[in-house]
Short mmCIF file of C-alpha atoms in Angstrom, two decimals:
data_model
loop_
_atom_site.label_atom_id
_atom_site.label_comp_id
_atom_site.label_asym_id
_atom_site.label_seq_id
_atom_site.Cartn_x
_atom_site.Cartn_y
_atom_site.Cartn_z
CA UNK A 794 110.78 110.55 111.28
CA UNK A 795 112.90 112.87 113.56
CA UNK A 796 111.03 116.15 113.29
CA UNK A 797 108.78 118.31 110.80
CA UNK A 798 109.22 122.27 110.69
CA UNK A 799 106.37 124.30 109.53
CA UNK A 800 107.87 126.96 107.47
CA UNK A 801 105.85 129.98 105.66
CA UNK A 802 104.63 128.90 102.26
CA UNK A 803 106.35 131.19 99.79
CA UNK A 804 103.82 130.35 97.39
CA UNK A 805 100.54 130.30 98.95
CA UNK A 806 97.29 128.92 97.46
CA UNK A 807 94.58 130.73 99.54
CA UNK A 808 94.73 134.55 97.60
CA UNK A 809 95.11 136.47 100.98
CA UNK A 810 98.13 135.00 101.55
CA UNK A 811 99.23 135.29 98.20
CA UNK A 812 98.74 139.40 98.69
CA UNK A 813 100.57 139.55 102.07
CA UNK A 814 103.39 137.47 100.80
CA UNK A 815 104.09 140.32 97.03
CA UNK A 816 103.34 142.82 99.24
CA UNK A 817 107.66 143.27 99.27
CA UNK A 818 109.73 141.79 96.87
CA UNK A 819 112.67 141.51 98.69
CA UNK A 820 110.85 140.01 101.66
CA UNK A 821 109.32 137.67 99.33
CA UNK A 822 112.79 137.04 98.34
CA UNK A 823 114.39 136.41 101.53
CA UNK A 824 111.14 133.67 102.48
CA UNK A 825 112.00 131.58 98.83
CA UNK A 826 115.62 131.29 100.29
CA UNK A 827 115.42 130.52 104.34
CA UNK A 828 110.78 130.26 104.64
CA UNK A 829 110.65 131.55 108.64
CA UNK A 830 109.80 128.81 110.67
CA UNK A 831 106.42 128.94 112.43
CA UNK A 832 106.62 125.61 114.62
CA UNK A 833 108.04 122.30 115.18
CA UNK A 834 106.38 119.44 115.89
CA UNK A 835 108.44 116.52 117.38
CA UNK A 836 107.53 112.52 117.24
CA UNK A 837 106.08 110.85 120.70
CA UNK A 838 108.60 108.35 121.26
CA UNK A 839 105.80 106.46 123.37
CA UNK A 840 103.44 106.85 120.53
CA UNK A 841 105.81 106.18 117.44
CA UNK A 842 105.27 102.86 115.49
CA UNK A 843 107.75 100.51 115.17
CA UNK A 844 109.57 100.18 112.01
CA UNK A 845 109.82 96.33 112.47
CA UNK A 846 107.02 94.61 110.15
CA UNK A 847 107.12 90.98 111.41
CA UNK A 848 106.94 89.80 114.60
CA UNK A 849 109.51 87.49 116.02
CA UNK A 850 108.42 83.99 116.59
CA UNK A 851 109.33 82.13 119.60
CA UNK A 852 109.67 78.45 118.75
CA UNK A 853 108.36 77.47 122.11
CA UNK A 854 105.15 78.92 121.75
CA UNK A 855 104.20 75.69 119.30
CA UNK A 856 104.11 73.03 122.33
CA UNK A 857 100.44 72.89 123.00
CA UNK A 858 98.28 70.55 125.53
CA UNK A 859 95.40 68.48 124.52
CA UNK A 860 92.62 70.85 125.98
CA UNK A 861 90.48 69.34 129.17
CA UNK A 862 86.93 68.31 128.50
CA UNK A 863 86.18 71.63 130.25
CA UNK A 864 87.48 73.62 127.77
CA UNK A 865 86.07 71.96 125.24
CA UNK A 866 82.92 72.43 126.72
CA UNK A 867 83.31 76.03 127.11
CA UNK A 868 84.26 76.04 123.48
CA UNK A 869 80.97 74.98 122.70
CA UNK A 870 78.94 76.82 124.59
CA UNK A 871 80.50 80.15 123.22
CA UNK A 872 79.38 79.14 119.67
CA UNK A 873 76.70 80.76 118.60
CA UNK A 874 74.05 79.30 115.79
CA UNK A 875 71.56 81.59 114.00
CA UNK A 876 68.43 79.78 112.75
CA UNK A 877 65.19 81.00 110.50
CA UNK A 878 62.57 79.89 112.68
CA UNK A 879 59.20 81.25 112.95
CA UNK A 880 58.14 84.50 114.47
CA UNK A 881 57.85 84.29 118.09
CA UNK A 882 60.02 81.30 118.80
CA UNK A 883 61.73 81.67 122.17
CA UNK A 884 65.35 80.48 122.57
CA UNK A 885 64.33 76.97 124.23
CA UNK A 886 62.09 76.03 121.31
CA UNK A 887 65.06 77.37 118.40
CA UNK A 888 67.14 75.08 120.41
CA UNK A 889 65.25 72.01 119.25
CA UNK A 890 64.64 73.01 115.81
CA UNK A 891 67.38 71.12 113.78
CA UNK A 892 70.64 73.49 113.15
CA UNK A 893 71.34 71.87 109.73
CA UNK A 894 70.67 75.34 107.87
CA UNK A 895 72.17 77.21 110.78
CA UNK A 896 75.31 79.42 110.45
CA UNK A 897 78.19 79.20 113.63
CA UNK A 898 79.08 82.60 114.40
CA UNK A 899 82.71 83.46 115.88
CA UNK A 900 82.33 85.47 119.32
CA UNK A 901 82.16 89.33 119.27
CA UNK A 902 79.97 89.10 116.35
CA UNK A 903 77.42 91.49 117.61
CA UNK A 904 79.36 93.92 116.79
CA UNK A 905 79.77 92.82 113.37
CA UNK A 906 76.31 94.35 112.24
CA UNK A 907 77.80 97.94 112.17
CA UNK A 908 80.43 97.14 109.69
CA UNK A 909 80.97 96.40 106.07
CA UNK A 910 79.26 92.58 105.71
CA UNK A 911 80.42 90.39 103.49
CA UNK A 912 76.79 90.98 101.12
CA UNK A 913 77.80 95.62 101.44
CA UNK A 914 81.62 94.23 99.79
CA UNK A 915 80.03 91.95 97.03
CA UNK A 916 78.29 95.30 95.91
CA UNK A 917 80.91 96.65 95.41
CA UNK A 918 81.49 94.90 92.36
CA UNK A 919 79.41 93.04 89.92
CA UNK A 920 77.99 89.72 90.56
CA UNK A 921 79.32 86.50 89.12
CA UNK A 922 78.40 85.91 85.50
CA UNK A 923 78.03 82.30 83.85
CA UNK A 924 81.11 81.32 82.03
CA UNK A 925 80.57 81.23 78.09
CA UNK A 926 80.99 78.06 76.29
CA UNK A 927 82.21 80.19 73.13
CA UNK A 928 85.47 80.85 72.25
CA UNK A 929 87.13 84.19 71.34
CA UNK A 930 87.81 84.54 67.94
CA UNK A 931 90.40 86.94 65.80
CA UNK A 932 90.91 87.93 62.29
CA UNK A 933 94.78 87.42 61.55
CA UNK A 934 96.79 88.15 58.66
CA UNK A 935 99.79 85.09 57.76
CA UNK A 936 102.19 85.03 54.64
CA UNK A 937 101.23 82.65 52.04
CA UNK A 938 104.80 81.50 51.59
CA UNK A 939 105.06 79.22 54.77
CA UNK A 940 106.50 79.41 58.53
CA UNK A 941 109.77 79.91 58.98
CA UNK A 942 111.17 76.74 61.10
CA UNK A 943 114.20 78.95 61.71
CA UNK A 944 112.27 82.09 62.80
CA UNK A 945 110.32 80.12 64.93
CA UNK A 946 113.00 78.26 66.79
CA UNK A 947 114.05 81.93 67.43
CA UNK A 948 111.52 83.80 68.62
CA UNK A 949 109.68 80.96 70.70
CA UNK A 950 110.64 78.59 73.47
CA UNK A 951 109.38 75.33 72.55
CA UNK A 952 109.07 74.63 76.17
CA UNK A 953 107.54 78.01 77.29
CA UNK A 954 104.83 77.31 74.93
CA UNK A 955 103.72 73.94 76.07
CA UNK A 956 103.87 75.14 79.38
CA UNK A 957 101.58 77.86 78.67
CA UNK A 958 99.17 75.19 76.33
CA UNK A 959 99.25 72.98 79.13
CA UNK A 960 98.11 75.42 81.48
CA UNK A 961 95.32 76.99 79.36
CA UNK A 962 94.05 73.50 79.24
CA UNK A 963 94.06 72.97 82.78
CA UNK A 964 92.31 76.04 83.04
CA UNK A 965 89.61 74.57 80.53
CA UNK A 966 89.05 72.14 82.12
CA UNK A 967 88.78 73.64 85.99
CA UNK A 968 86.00 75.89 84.56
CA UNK A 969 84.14 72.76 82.54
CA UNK A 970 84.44 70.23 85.81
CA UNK A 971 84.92 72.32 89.04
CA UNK A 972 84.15 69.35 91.58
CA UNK A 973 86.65 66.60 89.85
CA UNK A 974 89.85 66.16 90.35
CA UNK A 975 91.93 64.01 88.20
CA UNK A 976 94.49 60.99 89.89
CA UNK A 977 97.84 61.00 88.18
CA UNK A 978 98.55 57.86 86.41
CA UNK A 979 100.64 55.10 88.77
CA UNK A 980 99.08 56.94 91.42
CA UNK A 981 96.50 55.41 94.32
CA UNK A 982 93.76 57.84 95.04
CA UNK A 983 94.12 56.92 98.48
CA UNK A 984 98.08 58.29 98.71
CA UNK A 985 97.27 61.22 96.35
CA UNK A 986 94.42 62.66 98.77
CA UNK A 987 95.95 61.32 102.07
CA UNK A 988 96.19 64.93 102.86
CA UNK A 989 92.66 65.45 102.38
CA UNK A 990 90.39 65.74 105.16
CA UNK A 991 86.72 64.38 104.88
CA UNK A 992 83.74 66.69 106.02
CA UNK A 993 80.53 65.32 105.91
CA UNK A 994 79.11 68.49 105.10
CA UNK A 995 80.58 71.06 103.56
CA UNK A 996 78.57 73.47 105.43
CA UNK A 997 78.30 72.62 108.45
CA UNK A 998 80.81 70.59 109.61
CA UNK A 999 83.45 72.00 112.37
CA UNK A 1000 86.62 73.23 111.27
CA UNK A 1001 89.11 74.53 113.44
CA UNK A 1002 90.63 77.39 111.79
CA UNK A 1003 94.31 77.43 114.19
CA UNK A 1004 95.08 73.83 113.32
CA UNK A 1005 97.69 72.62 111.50
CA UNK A 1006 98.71 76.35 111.01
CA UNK A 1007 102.04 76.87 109.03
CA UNK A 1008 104.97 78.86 111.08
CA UNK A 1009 104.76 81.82 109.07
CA UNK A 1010 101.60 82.78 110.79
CA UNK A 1011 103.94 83.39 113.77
CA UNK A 1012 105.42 86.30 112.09
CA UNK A 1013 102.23 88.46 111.39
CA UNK A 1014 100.28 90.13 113.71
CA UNK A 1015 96.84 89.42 115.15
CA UNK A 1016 93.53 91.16 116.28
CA UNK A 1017 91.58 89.95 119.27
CA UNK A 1018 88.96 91.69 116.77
CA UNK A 1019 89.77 93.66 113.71
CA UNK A 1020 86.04 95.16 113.45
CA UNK A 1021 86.21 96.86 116.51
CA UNK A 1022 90.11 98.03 116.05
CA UNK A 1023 89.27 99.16 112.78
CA UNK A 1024 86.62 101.15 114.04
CA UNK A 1025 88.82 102.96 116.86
CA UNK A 1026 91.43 103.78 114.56
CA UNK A 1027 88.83 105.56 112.47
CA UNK A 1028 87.48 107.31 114.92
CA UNK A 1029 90.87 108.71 116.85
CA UNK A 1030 92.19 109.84 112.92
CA UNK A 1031 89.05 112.73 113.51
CA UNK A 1032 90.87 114.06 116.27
CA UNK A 1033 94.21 113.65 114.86
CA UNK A 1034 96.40 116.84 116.11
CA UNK A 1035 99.68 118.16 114.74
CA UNK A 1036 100.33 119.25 110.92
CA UNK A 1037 97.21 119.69 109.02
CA UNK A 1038 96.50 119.35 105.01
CA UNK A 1039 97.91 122.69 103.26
CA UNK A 1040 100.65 123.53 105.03
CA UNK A 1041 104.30 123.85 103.84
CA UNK A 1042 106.62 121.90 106.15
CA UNK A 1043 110.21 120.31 105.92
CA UNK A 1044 110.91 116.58 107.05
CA UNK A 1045 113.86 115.12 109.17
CA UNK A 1046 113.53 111.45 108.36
CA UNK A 1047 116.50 110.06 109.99
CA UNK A 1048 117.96 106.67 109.79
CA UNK A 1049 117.69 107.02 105.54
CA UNK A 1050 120.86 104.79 103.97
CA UNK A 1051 122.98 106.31 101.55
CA UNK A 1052 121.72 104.43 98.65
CA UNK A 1053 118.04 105.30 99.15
CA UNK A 1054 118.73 109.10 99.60
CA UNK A 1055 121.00 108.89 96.30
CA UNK A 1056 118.28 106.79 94.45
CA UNK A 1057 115.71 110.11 95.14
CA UNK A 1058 118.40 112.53 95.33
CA UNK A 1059 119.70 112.33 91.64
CA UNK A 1060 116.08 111.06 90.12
CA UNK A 1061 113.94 113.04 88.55
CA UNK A 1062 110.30 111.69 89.95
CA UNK A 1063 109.55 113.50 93.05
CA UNK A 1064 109.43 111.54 96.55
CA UNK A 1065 105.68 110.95 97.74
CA UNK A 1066 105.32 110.97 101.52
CA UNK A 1067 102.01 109.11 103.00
CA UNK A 1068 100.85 108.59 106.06
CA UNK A 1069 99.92 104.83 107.85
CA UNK A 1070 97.37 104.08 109.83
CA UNK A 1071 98.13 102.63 113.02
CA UNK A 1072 99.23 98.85 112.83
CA UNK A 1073 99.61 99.36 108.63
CA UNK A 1074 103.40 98.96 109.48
CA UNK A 1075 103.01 95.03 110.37
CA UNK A 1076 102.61 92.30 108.63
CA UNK A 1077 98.95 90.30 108.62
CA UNK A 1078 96.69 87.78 106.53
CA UNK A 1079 94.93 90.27 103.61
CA UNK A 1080 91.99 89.04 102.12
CA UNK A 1081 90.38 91.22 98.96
CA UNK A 1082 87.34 90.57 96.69
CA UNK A 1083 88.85 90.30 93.03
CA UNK A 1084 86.36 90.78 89.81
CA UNK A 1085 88.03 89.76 86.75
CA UNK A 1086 88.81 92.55 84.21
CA UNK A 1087 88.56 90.49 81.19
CA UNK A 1088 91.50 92.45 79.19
CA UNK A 1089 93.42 89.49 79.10
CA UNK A 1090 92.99 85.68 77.90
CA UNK A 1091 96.06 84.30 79.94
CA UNK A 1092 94.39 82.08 82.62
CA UNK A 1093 95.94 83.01 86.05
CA UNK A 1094 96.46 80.16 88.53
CA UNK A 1095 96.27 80.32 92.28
CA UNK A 1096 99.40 81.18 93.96
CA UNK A 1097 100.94 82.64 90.55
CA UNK A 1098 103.22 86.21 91.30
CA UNK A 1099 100.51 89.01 90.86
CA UNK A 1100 101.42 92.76 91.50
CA UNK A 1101 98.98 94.77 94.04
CA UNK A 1102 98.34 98.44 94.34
CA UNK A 1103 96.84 99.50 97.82
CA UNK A 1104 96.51 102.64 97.52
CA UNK A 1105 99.40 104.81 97.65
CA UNK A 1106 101.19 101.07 98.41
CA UNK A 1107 102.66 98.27 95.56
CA UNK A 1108 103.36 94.83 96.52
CA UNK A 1109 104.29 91.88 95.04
CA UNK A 1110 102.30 88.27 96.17
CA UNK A 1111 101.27 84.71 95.70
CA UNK A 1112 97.43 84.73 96.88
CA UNK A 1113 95.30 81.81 97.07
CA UNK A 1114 91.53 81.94 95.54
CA UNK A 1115 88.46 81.08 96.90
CA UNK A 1116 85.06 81.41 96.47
CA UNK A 1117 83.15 84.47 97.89
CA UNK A 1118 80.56 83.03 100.21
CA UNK A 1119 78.77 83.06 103.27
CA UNK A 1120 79.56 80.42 105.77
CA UNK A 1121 83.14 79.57 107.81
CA UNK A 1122 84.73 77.67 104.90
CA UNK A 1123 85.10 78.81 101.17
CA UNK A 1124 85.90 76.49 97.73
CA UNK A 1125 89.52 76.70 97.13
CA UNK A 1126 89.49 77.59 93.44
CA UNK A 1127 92.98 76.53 91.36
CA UNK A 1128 92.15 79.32 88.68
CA UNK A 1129 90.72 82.96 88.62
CA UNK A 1130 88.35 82.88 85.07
CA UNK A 1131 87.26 85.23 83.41
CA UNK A 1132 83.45 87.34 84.10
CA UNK A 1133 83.98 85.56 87.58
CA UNK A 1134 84.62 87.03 91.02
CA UNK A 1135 86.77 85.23 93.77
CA UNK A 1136 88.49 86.27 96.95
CA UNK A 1137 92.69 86.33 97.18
CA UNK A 1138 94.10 85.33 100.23
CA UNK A 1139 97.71 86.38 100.86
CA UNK A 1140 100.92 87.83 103.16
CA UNK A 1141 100.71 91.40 102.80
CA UNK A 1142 100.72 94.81 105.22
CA UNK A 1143 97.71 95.41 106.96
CA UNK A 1144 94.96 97.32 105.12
CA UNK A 1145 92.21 98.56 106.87
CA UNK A 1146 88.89 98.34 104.83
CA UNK A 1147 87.08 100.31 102.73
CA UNK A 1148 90.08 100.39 100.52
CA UNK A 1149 90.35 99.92 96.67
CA UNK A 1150 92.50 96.99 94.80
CA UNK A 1151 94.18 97.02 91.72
CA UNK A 1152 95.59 93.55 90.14
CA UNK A 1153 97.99 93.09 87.59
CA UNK A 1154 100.25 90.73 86.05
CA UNK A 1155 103.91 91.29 84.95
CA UNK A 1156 104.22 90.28 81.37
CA UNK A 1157 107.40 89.06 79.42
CA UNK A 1158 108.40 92.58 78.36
CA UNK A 1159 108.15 93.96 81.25
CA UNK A 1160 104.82 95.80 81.07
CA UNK A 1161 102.17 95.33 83.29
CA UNK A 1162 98.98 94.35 82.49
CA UNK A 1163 95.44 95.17 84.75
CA UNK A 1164 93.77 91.81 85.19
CA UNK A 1165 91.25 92.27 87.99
CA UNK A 1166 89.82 95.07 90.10
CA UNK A 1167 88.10 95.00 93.70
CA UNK A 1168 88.25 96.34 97.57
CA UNK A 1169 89.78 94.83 100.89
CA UNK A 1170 87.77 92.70 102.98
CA UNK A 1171 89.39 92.24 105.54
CA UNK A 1172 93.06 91.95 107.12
CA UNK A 1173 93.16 89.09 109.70
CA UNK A 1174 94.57 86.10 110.55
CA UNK A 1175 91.93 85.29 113.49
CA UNK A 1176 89.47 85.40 110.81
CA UNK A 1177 91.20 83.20 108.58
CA UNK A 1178 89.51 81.67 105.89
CA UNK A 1179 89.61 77.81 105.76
CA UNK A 1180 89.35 76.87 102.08
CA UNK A 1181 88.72 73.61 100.90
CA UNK A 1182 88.40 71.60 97.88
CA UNK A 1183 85.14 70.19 97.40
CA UNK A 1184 85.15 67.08 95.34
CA UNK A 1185 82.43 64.68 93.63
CA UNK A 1186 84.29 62.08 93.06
CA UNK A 1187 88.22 61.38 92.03
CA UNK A 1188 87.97 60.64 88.20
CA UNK A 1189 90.58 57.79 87.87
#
């Protein structure tokens, strides 16, 4: 954006405007043609965002050191435990109590009490129901005379259709036996879950959230913490200065191609003009809290194309699920079912929370479809959330 003039409205809301403005016609003629210009108010180059959304990775930046014993050791003593202990306890006698229903707490996370916990988002929607054993049923009308075989062959891919029985079985059966996990046939378990990491408890055990990242996670950006930005950003917008709510201004946006400015130029929907937060430009790690809509039966896998709307914003993604729980490492889930509530984990622009989420799902005509409803929880990759698959026992 180059510029923005503030011009005179030549139709003004506010009704003593509207009287000063008819009070000549010819002046109120001359303001429809050329509005006088009050002011104009011109970018801060310093303070402009960038228009670039990912961040370029340098492919040195991977070689990494075994850390000393030192920093390991300062590692530890950072983490912090929280423990239910009885009133009075000082911090030498929690310290002997065991920590086997404590919680490890990532650093800065006494500021974390001021914002939206995770227990304020679940309100937000409703809590997860139990999934019914019963089938929906419908009342259809057929023709007595038979199916048409050649009708059939027609109108329906053979191989779309077992694709999409096969899946609503899978989907069965993920709902009926969430902990098992079958091992395909002529397969060892061992070489099927070789990538599989053991934890000897699922809540408890350490995980280090930056290993093993993949190299797309160079290309988004990160918060040292994202409570605290959030919280700035929110506060400076009070005293935000320049063009206020109301007023009639032109825009200078410069740097438009010719294709773009055609595409709005001869349409007939009218161009919508929002303005980003600071940082909503980039690219980060979004993480929402989904509640299933239950308009459709279609099971939707994890990392199936869904369509987003943010806001004023539309984006297409692959998320991953998860379960929505306290703790530092969530239940990968391979399906969202229906009456339940999970968390999507995805590649998208930053979002700063409270903000609502719509979920939908293109269909084959085109149309899309509202599956799921819910709010942003957060949009960080330093608060990544490790998600694992939690497994009885392989059924072989």
């Amino acid at each position: 954006m180059s510029r923005i003039e503030i011009l005179d409205d030549p139709h003004p809301i506010e009704h003593a405007e509207r009287a000063r403005c008819s009070s000549g016609d010819d002046q109120m003629e001359i303001q429809e043609d050329c509005p006088r210009i009050k002011s104009t108010e011109f970018p801060d180059p310093e303070k402009q965002e960038s228009l670039e959304s990912e961040c370029i990775p340098d492919p040195m930046d991977a070689e990494q050191t075994w850390p000393t014993e030192e920093e390991l050791a300062e590692a530890v003593a950072k983490r912090k435990i929280t423990k239910l202990v009885p009133r009075g306890t000082s911090e030498y006698q929690a310290a002997w109590i065991p920590d086997e229903d404590g919680v490890s707490l990532g650093e800065g996370s006494e500021d974390e009490s001021e914002d939206v916990s995770m227990e304020e988002a679940r309100s937000e929607v409703d809590s997860t129901k139990d999934l019914e054993d019963d089938e929906e049923y419908e009342t259809i009308t057929i023709s007595e005379s038979g199916v048409d075989g050649e009708r059939y062959d027609r109108d329906i891919d053979v191989l779309e259709e077992n694709q999409a029985m096969e899946k609503f079985k899978e989907a069965k059966l993920d709902a009926q036996f969430p902990d098992e996990v079958d091992t395909p046939g002529g397969v060892l378990a061992k070489v099927r879950f070789q990538k599989y990491r053991g934890l000897e408890s699922f809540r408890t055990s350490p995980w280090d959230v930056k290993e093993n990242l993949p190299t797309d996670y160079a290309r988004i950006i990160e918060f040292a913490d994202y409570n605290r930005r959030r919280k700035r950003i929110y506060k400076e917008i009070e005293d935000i200065e320049g063009v206020t709510p109301g007023q009639y201004v032109k825009i200078y946006i410069a740097r438009v191609q010719k294709e773009v400015f055609k595409t709005f130029a001869t349409g007939t929907q009218p161009l919508i003009v929002v303005g980003l937060l600071e940082f909503e430009r980039k690219m980060s790690l979004l993480n929402v809290l989904l509640k299933h809509s239950n308009s459709t039966a279609q099971p939707i896998k994890s990392k199936e194309r869904l369509i987003f709307q943010c806001g004023f914003r539309r984006f297409v993604a692959s998320p991953i699920f998860s379960q929505h729980t306290n703790g530092t490492k969530h239940k990968y889930e391979r399906y969202f079912h229906p009456d339940s509530t999970v968390v999507a984990s995805m590649y998208a622009p930053v979002t700063f929370s409270p903000c609502p989420i719509l979920c939908y799902v293109e269909n084959q005509d085109g149309k899309l479809e509202l599956i799921a409803t819910g709010s942003v929880l957060s949009s960080d990759s330093q608060q990544s959330r490790p998600e694992t698959s939690r497994s009885e026992r392989p059924s072989i």
